Short mmCIF file of C-alpha atoms in Angstrom, two decimals:
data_model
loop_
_atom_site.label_atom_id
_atom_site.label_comp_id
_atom_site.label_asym_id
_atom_site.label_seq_id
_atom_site.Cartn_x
_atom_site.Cartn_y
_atom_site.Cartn_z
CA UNK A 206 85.18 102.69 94.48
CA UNK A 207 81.64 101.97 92.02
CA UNK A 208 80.86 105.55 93.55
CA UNK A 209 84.59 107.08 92.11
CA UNK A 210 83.96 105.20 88.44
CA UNK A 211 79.97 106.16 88.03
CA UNK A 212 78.58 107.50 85.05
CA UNK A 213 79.30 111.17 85.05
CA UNK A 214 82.04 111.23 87.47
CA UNK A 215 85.47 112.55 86.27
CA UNK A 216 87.87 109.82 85.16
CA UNK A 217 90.49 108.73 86.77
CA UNK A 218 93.32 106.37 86.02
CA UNK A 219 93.02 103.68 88.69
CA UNK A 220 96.70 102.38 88.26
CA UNK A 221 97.45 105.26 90.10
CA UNK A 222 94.60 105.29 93.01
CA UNK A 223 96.40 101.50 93.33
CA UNK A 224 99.59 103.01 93.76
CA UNK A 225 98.37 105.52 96.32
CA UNK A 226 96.85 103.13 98.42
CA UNK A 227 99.61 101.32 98.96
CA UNK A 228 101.61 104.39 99.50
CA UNK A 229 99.17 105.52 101.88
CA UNK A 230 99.11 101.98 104.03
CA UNK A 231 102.97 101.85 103.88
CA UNK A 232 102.74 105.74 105.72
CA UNK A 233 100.28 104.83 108.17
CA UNK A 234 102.18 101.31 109.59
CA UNK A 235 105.36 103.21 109.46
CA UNK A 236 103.61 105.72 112.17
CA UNK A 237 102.03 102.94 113.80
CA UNK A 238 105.46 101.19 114.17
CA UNK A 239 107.45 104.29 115.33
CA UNK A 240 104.22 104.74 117.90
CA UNK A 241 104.18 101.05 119.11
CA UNK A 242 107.90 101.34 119.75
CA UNK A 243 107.65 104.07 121.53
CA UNK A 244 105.32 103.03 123.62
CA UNK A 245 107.38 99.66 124.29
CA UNK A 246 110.87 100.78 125.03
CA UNK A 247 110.71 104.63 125.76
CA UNK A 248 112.71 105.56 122.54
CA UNK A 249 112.79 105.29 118.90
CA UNK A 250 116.35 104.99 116.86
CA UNK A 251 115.80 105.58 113.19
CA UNK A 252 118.85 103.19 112.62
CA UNK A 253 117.21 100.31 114.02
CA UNK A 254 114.01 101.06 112.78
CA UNK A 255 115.50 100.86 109.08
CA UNK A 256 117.40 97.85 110.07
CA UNK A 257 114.66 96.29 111.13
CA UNK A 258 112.77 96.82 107.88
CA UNK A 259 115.34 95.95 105.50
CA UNK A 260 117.63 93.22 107.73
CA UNK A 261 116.87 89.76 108.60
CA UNK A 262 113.90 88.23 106.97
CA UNK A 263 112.51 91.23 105.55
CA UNK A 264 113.19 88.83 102.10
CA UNK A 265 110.33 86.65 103.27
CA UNK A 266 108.05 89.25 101.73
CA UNK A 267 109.05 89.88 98.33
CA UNK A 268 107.52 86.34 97.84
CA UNK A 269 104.03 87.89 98.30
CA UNK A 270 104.42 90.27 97.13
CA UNK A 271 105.56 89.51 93.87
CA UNK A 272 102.63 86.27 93.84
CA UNK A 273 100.13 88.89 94.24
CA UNK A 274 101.89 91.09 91.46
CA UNK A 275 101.34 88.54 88.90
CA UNK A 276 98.02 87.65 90.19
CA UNK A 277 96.99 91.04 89.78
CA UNK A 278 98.23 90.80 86.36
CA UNK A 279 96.40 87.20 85.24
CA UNK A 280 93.32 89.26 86.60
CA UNK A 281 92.97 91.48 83.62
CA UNK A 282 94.28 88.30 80.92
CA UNK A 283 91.35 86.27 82.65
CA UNK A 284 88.93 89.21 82.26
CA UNK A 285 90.14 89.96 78.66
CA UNK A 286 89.94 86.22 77.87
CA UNK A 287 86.34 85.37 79.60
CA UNK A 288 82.81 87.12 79.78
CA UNK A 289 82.09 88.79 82.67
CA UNK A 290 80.06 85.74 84.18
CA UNK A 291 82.15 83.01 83.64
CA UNK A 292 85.33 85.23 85.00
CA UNK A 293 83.63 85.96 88.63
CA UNK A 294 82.27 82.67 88.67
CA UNK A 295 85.82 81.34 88.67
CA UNK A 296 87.42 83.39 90.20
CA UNK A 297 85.48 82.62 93.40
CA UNK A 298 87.50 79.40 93.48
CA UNK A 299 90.01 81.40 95.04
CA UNK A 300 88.16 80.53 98.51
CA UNK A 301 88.93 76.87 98.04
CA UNK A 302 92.42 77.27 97.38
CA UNK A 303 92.90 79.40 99.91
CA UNK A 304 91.51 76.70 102.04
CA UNK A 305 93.37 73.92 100.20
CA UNK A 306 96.92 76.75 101.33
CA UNK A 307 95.70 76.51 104.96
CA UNK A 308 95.52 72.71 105.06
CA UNK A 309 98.67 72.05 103.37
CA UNK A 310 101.13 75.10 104.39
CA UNK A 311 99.87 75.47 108.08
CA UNK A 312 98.47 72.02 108.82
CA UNK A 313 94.94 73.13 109.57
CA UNK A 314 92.08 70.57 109.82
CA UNK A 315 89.04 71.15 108.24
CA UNK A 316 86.19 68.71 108.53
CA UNK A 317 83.79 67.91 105.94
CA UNK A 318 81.36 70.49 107.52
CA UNK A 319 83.38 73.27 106.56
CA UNK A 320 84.29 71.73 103.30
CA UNK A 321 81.02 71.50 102.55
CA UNK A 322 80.47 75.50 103.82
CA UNK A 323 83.07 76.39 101.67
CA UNK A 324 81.82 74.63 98.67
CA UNK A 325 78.57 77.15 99.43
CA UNK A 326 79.97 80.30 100.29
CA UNK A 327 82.06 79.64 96.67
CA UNK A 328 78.82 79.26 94.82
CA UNK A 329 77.02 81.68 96.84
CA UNK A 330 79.70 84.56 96.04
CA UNK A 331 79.54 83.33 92.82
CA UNK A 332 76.17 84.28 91.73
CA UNK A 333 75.90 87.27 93.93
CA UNK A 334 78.73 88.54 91.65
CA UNK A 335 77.22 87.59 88.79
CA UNK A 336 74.32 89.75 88.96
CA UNK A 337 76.96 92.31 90.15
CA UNK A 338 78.69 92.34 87.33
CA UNK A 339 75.80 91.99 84.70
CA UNK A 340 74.35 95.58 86.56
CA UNK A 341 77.77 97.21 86.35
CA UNK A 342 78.36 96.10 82.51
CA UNK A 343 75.14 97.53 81.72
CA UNK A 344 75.66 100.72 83.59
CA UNK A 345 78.78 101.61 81.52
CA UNK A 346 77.09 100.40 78.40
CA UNK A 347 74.84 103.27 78.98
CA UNK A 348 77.99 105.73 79.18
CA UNK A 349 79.70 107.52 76.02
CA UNK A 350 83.53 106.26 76.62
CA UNK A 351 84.91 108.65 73.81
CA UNK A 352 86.72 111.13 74.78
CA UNK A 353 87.19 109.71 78.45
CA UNK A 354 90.34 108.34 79.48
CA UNK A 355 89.39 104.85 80.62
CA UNK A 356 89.10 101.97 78.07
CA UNK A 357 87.45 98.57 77.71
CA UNK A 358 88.79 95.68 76.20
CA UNK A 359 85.14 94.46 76.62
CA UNK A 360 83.79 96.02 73.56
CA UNK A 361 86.28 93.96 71.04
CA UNK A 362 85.50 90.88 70.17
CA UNK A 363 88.55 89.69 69.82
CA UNK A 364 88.97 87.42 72.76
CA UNK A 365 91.34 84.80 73.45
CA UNK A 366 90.48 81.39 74.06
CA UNK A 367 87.68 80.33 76.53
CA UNK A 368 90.06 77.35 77.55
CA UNK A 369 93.15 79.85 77.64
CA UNK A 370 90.76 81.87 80.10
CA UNK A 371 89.82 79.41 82.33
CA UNK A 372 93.60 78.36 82.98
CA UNK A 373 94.42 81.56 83.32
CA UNK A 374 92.15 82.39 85.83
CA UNK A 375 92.54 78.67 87.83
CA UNK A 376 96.35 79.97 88.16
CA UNK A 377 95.42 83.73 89.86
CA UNK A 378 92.99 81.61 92.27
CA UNK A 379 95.93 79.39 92.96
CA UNK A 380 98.03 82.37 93.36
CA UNK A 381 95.80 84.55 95.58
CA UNK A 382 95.39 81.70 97.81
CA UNK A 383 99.40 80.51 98.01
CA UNK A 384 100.11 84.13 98.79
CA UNK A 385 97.29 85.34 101.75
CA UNK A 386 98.41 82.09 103.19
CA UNK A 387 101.85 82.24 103.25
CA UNK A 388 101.47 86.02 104.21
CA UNK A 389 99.74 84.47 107.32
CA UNK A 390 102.06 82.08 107.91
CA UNK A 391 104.91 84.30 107.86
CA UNK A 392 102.71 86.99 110.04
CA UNK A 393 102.08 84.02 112.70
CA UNK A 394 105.45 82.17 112.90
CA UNK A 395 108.09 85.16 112.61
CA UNK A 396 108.98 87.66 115.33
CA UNK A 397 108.17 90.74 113.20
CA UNK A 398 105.30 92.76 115.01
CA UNK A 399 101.96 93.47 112.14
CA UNK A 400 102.94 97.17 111.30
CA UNK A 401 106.24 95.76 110.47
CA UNK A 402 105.22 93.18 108.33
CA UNK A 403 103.15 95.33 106.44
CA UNK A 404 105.75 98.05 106.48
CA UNK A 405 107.89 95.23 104.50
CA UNK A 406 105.46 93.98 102.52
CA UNK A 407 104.46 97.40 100.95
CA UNK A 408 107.77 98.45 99.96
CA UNK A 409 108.10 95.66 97.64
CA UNK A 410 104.38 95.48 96.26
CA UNK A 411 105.09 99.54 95.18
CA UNK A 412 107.75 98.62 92.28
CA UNK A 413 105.14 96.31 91.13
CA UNK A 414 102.40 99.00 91.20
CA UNK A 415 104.62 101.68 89.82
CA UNK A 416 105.25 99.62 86.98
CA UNK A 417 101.49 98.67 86.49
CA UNK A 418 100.97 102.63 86.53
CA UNK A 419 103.47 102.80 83.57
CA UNK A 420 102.49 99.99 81.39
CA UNK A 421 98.99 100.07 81.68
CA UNK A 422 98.42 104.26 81.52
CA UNK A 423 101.49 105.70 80.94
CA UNK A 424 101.15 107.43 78.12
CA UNK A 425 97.73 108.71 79.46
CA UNK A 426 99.60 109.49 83.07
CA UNK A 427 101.95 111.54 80.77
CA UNK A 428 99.58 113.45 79.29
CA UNK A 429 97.22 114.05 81.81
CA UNK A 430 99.33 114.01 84.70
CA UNK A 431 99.14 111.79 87.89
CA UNK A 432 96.72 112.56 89.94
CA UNK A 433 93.86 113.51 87.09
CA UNK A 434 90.46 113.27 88.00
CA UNK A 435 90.95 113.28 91.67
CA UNK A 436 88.50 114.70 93.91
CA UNK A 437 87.10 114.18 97.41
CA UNK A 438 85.34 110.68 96.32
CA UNK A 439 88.55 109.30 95.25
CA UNK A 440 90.52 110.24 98.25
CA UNK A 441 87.38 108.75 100.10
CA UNK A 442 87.73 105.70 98.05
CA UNK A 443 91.66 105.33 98.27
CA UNK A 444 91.10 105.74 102.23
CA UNK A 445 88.63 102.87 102.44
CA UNK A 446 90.73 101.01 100.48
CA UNK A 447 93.84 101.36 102.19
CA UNK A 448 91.77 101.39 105.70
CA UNK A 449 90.44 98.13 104.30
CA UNK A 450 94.12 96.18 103.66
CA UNK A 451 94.96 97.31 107.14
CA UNK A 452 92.04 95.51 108.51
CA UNK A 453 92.25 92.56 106.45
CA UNK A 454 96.21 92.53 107.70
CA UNK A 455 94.73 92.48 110.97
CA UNK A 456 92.62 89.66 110.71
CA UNK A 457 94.53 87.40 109.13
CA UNK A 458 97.18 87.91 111.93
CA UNK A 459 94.50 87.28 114.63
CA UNK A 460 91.77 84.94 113.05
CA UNK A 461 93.27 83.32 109.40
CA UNK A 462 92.49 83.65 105.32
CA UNK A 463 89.52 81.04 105.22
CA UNK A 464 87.65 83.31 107.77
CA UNK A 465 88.77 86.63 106.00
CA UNK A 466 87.30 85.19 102.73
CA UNK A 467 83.56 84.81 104.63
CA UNK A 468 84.33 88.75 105.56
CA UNK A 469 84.97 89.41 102.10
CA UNK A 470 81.51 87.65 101.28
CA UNK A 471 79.56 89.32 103.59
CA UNK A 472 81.16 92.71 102.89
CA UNK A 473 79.44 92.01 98.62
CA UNK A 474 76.86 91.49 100.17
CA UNK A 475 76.38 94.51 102.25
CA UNK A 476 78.06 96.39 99.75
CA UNK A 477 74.80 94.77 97.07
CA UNK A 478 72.23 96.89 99.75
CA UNK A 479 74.10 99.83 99.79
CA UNK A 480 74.19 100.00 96.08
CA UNK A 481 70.23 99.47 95.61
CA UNK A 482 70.09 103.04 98.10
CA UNK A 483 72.79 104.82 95.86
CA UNK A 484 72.62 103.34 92.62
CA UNK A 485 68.76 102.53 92.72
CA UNK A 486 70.41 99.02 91.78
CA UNK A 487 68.08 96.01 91.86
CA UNK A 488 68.52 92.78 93.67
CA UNK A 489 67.62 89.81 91.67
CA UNK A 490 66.55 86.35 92.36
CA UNK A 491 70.17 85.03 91.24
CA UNK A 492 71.84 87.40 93.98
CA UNK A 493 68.95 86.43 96.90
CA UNK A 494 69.74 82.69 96.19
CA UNK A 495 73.58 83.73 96.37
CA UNK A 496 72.96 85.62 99.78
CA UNK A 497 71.04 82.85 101.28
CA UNK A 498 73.95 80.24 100.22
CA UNK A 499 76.42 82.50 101.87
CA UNK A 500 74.81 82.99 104.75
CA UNK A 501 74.12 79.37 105.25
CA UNK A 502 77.67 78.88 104.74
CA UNK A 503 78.71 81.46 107.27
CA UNK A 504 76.38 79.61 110.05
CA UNK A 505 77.67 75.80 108.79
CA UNK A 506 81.69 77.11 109.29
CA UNK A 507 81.06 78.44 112.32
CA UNK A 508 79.92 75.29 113.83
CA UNK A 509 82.46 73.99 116.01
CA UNK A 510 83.41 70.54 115.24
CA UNK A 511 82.16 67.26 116.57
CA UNK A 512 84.36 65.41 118.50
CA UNK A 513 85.66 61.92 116.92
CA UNK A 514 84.66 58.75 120.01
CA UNK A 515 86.87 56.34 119.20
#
């Protein structure tokens, strides 16, 4: 996705790569379902397969859906309202909620230990993002915007205030972590196989994105038309993307959110390497002290616990 908005590259409207992406996951788990069922029961009936979608507690997922819709939406406030810094230092506090979620939604026990790994990995993410976003702001300072279809609220200095921010983006990590968990509880406690879920869970998050396509560019989308800017590097991106959701799907079904958000770490990081070979990016001291908190984290978590003698 850094790749599809580089200097030079066409622009795009990402409202709409968004949209497409979720379009794109709700195809692929509908063949995935009709496949699996298939291969279960020797047939496939259309009827039931939309029953099964839309009947029972299909309801269950509007709730995440929507969470994550206004989450999405705080996002930009919190990024309007806050430097880049101070915004993805915050935000990383999503990892503790999401913790928090796990302990009081699906009674999970975390020692100190992992408290205490969690605690890093939320720092450690934190400054690796940082220096992220310091090399990214200064990359499209060195771009000529006009003309282009893309716009920053960045250059104004009109922001709200800091306080206004920080709330702002305490509630999206409160949010983000309330809805992966309850997504995972409903994904580990319902009868509703993963493609299913998904299935559901798309066809409510694409109002949402529809209507982020129209109130954020719609008079550009208008204009320009949809799919603008769209070459083999944003269908590359959208795929990972949407490949991506799939996978995360997958592991919070099998492992849960608290591990998914150490995959998410370790993915910046990797994804910091890969940038310094295609961006000729540089890795700071800030992100190596980051990495090495992360990846201290990673090893404390996955220390299995001690068993209490009483």
């Amino acid at each position: 996705m850094v790749l599809a908005q580089s200097p030079g590259r066409p622009p795009f409207f990402s409202s709409t790569a968004v949209f497409v992406c979720e379009l794109v996951k709700l195809l692929v788990c509908i063949v995935l379902t009709i496949h699996e069922t298939i291969h279960d029961t020797g047939r496939f009936y259309p009827w039931d397969f939309i029953r099964d979608i839309f009947g029972g507690d299909a309801w269950k997922l509007s709730i995440p859906a929507m969470l994550y819709a206004i989450q999405n939406n705080l996002q930009y406030v919190a990024a309007h309202a806050l430097d880049p810094s101070t915004f993805q230092v915050t935000y990383q506090l999503k990892i503790l909620t999401t913790a928090l979620f796990s302990v009081l939604l699906l009674h999970r026990v975390l020692r100190a230990l992992k408290w205490m790994s969690l605690v890093m990995l939320t720092i450690g993410i934190g400054l690796v993002s940082v220096e992220v976003s310091k090399n990214s702001t200064a990359q499209k300072a060195a771009v000529d915007h006009i003309g282009t279809l893309q716009e920053t609220a960045a250059v104004t200095n009109t922001r709200p205030d800091v306080i206004v921010g920080l709330l702002v983006t305490l509630m999206a990590c409160v949010l983000s972590g309330l809805a992966g968990v309850y997504f995972e509880k409903v994904l580990k406690t319902t009868e509703g196989s993963l493609w299913l879920r998904n299935i559901q869970l798309s066809l409510f998050s694409l109002p949402f994105a529809l209507l982020a396509v129209f109130l954020k560019d719609g008079n550009g989308v208008a204009e320009k038309g949809f799919f603008v800017g769209y070459d083999w590097v944003i269908i590359a991106a959208i795929a990972c993307q949407s490949a991506g959701g799939l996978i995360v799907a997958v592991v919070v079904k099998y492992a849960d959110n608290i591990l998914k958000g150490f995959a998410t770490s370790i993915s910046i990081i990797i994804s910091v390497f890969i940038s310094v070979y295609l961006f000729q990016s540089t890795i700071g001291s800030v992100s190596l002290v980051g990495i090495a908190l992360v990846l201290v984290a990673t090893y404390l978590y996955s220390q299995p616990d001690k068993a209490i003698v009483k």
